[in-house]
PDB file of C-alpha atoms and ligand atoms in Angstrom:
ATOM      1  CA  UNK A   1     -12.782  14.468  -8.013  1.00  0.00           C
ATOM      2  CA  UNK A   2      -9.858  12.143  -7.590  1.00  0.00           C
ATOM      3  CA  UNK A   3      -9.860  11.765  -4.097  1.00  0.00           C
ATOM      4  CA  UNK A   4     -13.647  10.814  -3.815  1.00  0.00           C
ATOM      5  CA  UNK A   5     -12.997   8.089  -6.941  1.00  0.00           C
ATOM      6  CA  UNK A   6      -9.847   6.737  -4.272  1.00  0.00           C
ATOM      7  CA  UNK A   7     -12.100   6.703  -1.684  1.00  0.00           C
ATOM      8  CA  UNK A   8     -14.931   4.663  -3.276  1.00  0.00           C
ATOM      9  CA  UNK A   9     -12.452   2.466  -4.733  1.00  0.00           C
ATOM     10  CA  UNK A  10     -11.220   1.636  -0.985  1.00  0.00           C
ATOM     11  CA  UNK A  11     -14.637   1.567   0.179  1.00  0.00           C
ATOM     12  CA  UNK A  12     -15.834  -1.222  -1.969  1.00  0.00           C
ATOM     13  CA  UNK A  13     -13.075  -3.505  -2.031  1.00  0.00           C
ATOM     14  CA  UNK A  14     -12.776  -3.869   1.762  1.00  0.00           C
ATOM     15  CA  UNK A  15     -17.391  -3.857   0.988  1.00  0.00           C
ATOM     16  CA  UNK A  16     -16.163  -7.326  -0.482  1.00  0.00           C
ATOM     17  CA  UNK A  17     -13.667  -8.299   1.840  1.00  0.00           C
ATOM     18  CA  UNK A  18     -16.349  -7.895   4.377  1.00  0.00           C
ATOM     19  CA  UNK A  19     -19.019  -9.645   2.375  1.00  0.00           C
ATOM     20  CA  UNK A  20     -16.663 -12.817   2.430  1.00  0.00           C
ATOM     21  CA  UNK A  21     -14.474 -12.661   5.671  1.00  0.00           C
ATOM     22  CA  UNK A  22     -16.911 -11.736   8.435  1.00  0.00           C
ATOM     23  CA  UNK A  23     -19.498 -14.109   9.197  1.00  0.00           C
ATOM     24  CA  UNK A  24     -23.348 -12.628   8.302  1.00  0.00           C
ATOM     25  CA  UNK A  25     -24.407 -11.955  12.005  1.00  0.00           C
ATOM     26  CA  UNK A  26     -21.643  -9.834  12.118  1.00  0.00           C
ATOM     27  CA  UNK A  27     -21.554  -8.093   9.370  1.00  0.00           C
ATOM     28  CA  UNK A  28     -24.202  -5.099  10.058  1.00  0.00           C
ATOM     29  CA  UNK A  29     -21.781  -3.967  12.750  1.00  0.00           C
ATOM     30  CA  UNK A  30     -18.799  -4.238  10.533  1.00  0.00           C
ATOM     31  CA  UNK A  31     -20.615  -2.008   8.003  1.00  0.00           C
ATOM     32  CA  UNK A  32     -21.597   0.492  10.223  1.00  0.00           C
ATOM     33  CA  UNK A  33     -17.883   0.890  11.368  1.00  0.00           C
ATOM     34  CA  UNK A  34     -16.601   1.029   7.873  1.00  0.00           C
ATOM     35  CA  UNK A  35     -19.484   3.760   6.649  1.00  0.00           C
ATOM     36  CA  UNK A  36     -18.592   6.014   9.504  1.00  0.00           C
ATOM     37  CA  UNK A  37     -14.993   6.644   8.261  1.00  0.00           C
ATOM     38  CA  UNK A  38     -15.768   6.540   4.614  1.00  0.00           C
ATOM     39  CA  UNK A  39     -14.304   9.627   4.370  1.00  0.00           C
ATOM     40  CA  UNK A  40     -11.671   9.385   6.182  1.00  0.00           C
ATOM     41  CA  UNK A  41      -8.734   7.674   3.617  1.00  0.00           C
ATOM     42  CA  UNK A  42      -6.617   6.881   6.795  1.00  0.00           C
ATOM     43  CA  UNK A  43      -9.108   4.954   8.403  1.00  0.00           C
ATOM     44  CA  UNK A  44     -10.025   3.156   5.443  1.00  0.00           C
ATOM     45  CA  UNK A  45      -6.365   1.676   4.473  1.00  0.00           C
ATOM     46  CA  UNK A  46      -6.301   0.463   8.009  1.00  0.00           C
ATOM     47  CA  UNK A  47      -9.695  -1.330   7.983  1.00  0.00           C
ATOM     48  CA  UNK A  48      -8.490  -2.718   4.714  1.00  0.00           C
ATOM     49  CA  UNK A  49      -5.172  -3.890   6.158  1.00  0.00           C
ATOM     50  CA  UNK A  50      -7.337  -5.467   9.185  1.00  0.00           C
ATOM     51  CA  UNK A  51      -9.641  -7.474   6.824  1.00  0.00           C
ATOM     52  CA  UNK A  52      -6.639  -8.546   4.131  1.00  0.00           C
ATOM     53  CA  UNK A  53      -4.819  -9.593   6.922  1.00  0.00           C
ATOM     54  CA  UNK A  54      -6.595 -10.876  10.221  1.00  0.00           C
ATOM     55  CA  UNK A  55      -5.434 -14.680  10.530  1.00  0.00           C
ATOM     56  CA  UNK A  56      -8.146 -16.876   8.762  1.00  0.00           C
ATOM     57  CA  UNK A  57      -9.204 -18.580  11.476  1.00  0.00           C
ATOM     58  CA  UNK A  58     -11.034 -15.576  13.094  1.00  0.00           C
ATOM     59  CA  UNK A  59     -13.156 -14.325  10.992  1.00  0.00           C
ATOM     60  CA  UNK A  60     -14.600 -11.644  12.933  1.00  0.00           C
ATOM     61  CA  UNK A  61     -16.172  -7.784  12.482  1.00  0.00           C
ATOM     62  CA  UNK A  62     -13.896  -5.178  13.677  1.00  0.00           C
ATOM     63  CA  UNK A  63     -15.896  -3.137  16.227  1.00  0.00           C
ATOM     64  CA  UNK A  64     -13.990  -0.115  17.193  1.00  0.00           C
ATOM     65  CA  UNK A  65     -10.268   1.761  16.457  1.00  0.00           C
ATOM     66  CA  UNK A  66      -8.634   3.227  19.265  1.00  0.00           C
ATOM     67  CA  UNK A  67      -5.492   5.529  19.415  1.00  0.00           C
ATOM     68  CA  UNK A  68      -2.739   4.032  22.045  1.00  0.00           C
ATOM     69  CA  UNK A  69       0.013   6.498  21.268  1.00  0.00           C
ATOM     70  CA  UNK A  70       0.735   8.976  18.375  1.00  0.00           C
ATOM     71  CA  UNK A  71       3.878  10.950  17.569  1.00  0.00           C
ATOM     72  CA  UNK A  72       4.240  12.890  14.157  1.00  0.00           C
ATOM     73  CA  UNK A  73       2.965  10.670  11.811  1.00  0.00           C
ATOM     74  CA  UNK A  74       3.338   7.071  13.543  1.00  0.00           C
ATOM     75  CA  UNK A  75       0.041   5.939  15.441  1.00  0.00           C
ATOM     76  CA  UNK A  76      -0.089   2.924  17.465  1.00  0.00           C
ATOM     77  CA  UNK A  77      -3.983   1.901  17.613  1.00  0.00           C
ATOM     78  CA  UNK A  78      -6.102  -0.899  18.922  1.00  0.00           C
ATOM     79  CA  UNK A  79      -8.247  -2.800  16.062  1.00  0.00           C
ATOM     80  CA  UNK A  80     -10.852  -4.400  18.554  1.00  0.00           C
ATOM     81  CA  UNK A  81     -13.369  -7.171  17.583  1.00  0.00           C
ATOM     82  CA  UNK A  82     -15.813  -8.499  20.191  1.00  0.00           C
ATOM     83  CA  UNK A  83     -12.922 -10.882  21.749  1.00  0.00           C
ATOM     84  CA  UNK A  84      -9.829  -9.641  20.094  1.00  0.00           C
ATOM     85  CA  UNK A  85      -7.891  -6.278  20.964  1.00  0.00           C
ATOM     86  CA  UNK A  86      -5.113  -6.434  18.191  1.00  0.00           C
ATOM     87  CA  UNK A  87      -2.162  -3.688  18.365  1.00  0.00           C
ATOM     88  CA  UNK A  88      -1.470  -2.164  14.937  1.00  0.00           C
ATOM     89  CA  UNK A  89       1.379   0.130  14.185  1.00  0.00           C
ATOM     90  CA  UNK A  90       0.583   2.665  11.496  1.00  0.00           C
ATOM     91  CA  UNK A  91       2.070   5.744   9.430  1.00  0.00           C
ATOM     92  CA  UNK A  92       0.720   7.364   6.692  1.00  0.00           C
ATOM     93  CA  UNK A  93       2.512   4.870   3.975  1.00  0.00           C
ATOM     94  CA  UNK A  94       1.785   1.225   5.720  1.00  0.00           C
ATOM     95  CA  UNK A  95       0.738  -0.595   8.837  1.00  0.00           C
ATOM     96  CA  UNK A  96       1.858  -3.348  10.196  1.00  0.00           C
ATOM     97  CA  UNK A  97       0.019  -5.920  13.571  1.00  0.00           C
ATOM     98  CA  UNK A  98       1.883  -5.799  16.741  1.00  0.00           C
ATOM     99  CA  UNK A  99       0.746  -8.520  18.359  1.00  0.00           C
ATOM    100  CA  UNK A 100      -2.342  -8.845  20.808  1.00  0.00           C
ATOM    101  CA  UNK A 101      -2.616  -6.510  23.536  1.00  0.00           C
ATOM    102  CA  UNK A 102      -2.076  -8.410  26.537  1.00  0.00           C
ATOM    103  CA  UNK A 103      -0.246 -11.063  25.187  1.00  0.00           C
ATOM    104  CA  UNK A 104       3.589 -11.343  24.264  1.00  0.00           C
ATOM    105  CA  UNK A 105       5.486  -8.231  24.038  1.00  0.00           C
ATOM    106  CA  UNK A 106       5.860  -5.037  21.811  1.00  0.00           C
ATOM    107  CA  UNK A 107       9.328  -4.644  19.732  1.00  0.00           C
ATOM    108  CA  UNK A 108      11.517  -2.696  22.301  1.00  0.00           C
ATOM    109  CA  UNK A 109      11.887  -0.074  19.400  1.00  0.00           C
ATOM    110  CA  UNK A 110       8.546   0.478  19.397  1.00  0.00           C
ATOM    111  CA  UNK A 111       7.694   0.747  23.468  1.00  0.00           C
ATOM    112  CA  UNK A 112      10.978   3.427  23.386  1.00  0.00           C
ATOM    113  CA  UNK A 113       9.813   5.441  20.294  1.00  0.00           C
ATOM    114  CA  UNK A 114       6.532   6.127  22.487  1.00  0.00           C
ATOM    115  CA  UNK A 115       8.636   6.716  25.798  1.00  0.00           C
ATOM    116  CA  UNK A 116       7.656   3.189  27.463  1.00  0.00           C
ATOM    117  CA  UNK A 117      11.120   1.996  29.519  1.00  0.00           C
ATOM    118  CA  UNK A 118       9.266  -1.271  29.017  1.00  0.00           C
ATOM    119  CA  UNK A 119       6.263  -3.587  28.440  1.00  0.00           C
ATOM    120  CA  UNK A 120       4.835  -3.611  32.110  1.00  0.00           C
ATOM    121  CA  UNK A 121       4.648   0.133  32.249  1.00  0.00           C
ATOM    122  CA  UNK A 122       2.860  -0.257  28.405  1.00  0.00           C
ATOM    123  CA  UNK A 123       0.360  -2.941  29.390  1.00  0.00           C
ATOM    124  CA  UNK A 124      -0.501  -0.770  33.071  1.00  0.00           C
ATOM    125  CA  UNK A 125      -1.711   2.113  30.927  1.00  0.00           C
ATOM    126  CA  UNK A 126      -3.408   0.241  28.807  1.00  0.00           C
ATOM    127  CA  UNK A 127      -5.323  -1.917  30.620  1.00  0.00           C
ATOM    128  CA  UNK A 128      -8.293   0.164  31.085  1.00  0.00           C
ATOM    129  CA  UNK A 129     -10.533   0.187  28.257  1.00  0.00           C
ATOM    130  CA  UNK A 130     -12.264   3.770  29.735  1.00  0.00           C
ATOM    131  CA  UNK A 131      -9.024   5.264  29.575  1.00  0.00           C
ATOM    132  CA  UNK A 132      -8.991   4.256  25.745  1.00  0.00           C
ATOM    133  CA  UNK A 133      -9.274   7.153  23.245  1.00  0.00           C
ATOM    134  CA  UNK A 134     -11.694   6.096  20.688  1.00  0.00           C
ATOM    135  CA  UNK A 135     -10.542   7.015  16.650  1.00  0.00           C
ATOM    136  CA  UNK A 136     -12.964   9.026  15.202  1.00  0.00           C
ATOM    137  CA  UNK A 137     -13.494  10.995  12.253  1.00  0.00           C
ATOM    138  CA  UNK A 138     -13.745  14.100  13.943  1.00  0.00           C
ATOM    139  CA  UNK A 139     -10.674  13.641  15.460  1.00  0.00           C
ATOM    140  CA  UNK A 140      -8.828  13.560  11.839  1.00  0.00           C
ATOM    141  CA  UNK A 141     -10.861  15.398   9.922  1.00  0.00           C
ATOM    142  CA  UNK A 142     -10.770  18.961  10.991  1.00  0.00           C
ATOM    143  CA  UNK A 143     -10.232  20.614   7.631  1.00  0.00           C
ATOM    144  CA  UNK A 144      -6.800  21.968   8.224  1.00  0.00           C
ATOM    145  CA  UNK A 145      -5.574  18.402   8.188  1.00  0.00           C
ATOM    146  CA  UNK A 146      -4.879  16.189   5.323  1.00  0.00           C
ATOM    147  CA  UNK A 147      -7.044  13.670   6.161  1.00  0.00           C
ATOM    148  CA  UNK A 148      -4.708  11.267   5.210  1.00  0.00           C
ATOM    149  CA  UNK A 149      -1.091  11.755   6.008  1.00  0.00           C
ATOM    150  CA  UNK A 150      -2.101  14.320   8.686  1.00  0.00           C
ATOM    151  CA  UNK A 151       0.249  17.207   7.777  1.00  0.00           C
ATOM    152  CA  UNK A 152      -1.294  21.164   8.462  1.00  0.00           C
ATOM    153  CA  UNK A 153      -3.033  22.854   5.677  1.00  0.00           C
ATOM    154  CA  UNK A 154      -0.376  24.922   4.129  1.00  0.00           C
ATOM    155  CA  UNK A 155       2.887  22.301   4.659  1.00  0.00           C
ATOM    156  CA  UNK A 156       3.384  19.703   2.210  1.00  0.00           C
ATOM    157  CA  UNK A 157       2.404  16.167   2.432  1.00  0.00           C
ATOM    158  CA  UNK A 158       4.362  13.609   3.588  1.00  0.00           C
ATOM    159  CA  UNK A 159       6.037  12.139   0.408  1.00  0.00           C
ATOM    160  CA  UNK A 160       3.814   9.373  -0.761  1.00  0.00           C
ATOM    161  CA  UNK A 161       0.601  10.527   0.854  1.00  0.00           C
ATOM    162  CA  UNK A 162      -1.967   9.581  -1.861  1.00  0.00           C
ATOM    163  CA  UNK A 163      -3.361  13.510  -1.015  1.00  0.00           C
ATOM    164  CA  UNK A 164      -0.611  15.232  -2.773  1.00  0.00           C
ATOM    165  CA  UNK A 165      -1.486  16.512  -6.166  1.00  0.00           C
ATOM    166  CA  UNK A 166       1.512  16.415  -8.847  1.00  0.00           C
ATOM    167  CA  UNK A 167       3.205  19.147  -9.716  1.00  0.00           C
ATOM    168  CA  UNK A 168       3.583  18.472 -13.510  1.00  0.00           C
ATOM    169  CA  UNK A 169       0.099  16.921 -14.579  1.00  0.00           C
ATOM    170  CA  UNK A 170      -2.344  18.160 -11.607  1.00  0.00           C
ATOM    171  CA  UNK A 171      -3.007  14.518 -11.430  1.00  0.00           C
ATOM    172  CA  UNK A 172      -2.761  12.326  -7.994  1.00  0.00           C
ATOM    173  CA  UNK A 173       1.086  12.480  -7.792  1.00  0.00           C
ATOM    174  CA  UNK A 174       1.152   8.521  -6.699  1.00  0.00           C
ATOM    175  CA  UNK A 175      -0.691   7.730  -9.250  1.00  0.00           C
ATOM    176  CA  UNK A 176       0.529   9.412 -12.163  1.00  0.00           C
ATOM    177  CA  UNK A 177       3.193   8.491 -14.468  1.00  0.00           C
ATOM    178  CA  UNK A 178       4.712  11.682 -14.081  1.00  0.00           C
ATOM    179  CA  UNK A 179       7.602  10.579 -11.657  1.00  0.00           C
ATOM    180  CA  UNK A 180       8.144   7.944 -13.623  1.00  0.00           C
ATOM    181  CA  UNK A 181       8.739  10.108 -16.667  1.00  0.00           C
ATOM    182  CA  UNK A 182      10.932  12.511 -15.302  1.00  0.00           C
ATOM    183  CA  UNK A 183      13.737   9.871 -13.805  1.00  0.00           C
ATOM    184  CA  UNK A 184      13.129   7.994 -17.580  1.00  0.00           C
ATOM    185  CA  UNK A 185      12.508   4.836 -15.285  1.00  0.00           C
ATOM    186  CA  UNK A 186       9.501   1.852 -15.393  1.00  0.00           C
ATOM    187  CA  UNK A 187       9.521   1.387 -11.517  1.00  0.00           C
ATOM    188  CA  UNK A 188      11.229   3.685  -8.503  1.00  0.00           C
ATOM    189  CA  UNK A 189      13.429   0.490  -7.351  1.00  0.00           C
ATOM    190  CA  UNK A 190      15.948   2.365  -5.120  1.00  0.00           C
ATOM    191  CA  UNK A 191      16.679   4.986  -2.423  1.00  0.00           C
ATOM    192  CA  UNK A 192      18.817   6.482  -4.653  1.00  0.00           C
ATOM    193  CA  UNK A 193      15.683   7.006  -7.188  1.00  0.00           C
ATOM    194  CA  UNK A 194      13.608   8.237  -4.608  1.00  0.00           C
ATOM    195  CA  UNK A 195      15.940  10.975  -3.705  1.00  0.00           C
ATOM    196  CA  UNK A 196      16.504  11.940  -7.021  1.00  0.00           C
ATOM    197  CA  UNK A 197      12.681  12.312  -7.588  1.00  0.00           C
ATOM    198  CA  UNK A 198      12.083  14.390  -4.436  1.00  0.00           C
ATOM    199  CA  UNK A 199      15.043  16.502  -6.011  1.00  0.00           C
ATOM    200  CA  UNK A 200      13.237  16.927  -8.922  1.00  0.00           C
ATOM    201  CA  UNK A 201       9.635  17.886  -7.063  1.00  0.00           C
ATOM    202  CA  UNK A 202      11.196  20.354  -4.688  1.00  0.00           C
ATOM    203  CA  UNK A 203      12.797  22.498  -7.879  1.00  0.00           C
ATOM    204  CA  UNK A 204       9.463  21.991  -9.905  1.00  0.00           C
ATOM    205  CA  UNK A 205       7.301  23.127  -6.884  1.00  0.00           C
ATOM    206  CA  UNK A 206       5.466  20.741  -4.645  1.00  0.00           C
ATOM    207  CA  UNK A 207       1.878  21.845  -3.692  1.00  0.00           C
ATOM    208  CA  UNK A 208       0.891  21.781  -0.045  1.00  0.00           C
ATOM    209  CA  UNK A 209      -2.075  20.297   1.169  1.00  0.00           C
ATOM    210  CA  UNK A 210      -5.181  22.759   0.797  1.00  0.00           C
ATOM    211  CA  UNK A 211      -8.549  22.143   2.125  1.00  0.00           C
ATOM    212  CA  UNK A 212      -9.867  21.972  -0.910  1.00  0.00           C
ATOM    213  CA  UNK A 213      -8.200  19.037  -1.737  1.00  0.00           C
ATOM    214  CA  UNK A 214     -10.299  17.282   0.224  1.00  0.00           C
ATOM    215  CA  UNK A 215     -12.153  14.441  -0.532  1.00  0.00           C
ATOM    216  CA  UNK A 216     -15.568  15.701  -0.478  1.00  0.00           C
ATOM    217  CA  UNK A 217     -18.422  13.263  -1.544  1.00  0.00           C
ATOM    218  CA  UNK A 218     -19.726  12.674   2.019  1.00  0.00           C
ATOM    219  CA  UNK A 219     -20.624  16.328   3.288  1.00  0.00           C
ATOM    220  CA  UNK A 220     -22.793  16.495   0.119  1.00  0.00           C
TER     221      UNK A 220
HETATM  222 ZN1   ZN B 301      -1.304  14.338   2.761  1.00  0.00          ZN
HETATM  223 ZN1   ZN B 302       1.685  13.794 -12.756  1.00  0.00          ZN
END
């Protein structure tokens, strides 16, 4: 199945990121964490992001993802290593670090879109680790959810959610050359192009998300 081949594919190149970023004591725990959401597509492109991208200078096992804030599709979560609590803003498409909780400050845009008036009131309800909810797969993968761009079962995916199946081949629809082929383009380069192309999908037909679209290697 497609989804389980994107899945593996994620799995073992952040396997090798692993092998060569985090330091060998470290590295049981950084497996565990990564096995426990291989199933979980969401998870996985953020523990990707976390390895590609953690400055060089710390190489060090993430330990535990925690959900700050979430509204619709934007999640604001805590990537913690054992001395590091970094803030990472996330929607289904791309992540990008925040900063370090507890030190400097949050884009305003950010601390408004989650209905903070400003850092101090942020940082006071964070400062508890209890109080921290911990990401889990359970928490994303109830089955009416697309496990990866979170939409119900039924509703279609967020455009771009590597879910979505395409409408002309059946293949993964951000994978396939199909888009390509109907705008008679090599690369979607514009805004313009992207609105033409959802044009296109919504009189062809896009197909919801369906449980059975599921990736479903691990509950074998
Ligand atoms: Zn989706
Ligand atoms: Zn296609």
């Amino acid at each position: 199945m497609l989804n389980d081949e994107l899945l593996k594919e994620e799995l073992q190149e952040i396997e090798l990121l692993l092998h060569y970023g985090v330091p060998e004591t470290e590295q049981e725990a950084a497996m565990d964490l990564l096995h426990s959401f291989a199933a979980d597509l969401f998870a996985l492109r953020v523990i990707h992001d976390f390895y590609r991208t953690l400055p060089e200078a710390r190489e060090e096992a993430l330990r535990k993802i925690s959900v700050l804030e979430r509204k619709e599709q934007v999640y604001l979560l805590l990537l913690s290593t054992e001395r590091h609590h970094y803030l990472y803003l996330t929607n289904t498409e791309e992540g990008t670090f925040a900063g370090e909780l507890g030190k400097g400050k949050l884009d305003p845009q950010v601390l408004s879109f989650f209905n903070y008036p400003d850092m101090e009131t942020f940082a006071a309800r964070h400062r508890a680790e209890e109080d921290r909810q911990e990401y889990t797969v359970l928490a994303n993968a109830r089955e009416e959810v697309c496990p990866s761009c979170g939409v119900q079962a039924g509703s279609l995916h967020i455009l771009g959610c590597p879910v979505e199946v395409c409408p002309w081949c059946e293949g993964q629809l951000n994978h396939c050359n199909c888009r390509f082929e109907q705008l008679g383009v090599d690369e979607l380069s514009d805004e313009q192009m992207f609105t033409e192309l959802e044009e296109k999908l919504s009189r062809k037909g896009r197909i919801a998300y369906d449980k059975e679209q599921r990736p479903s290697f691990l509950s074998e």
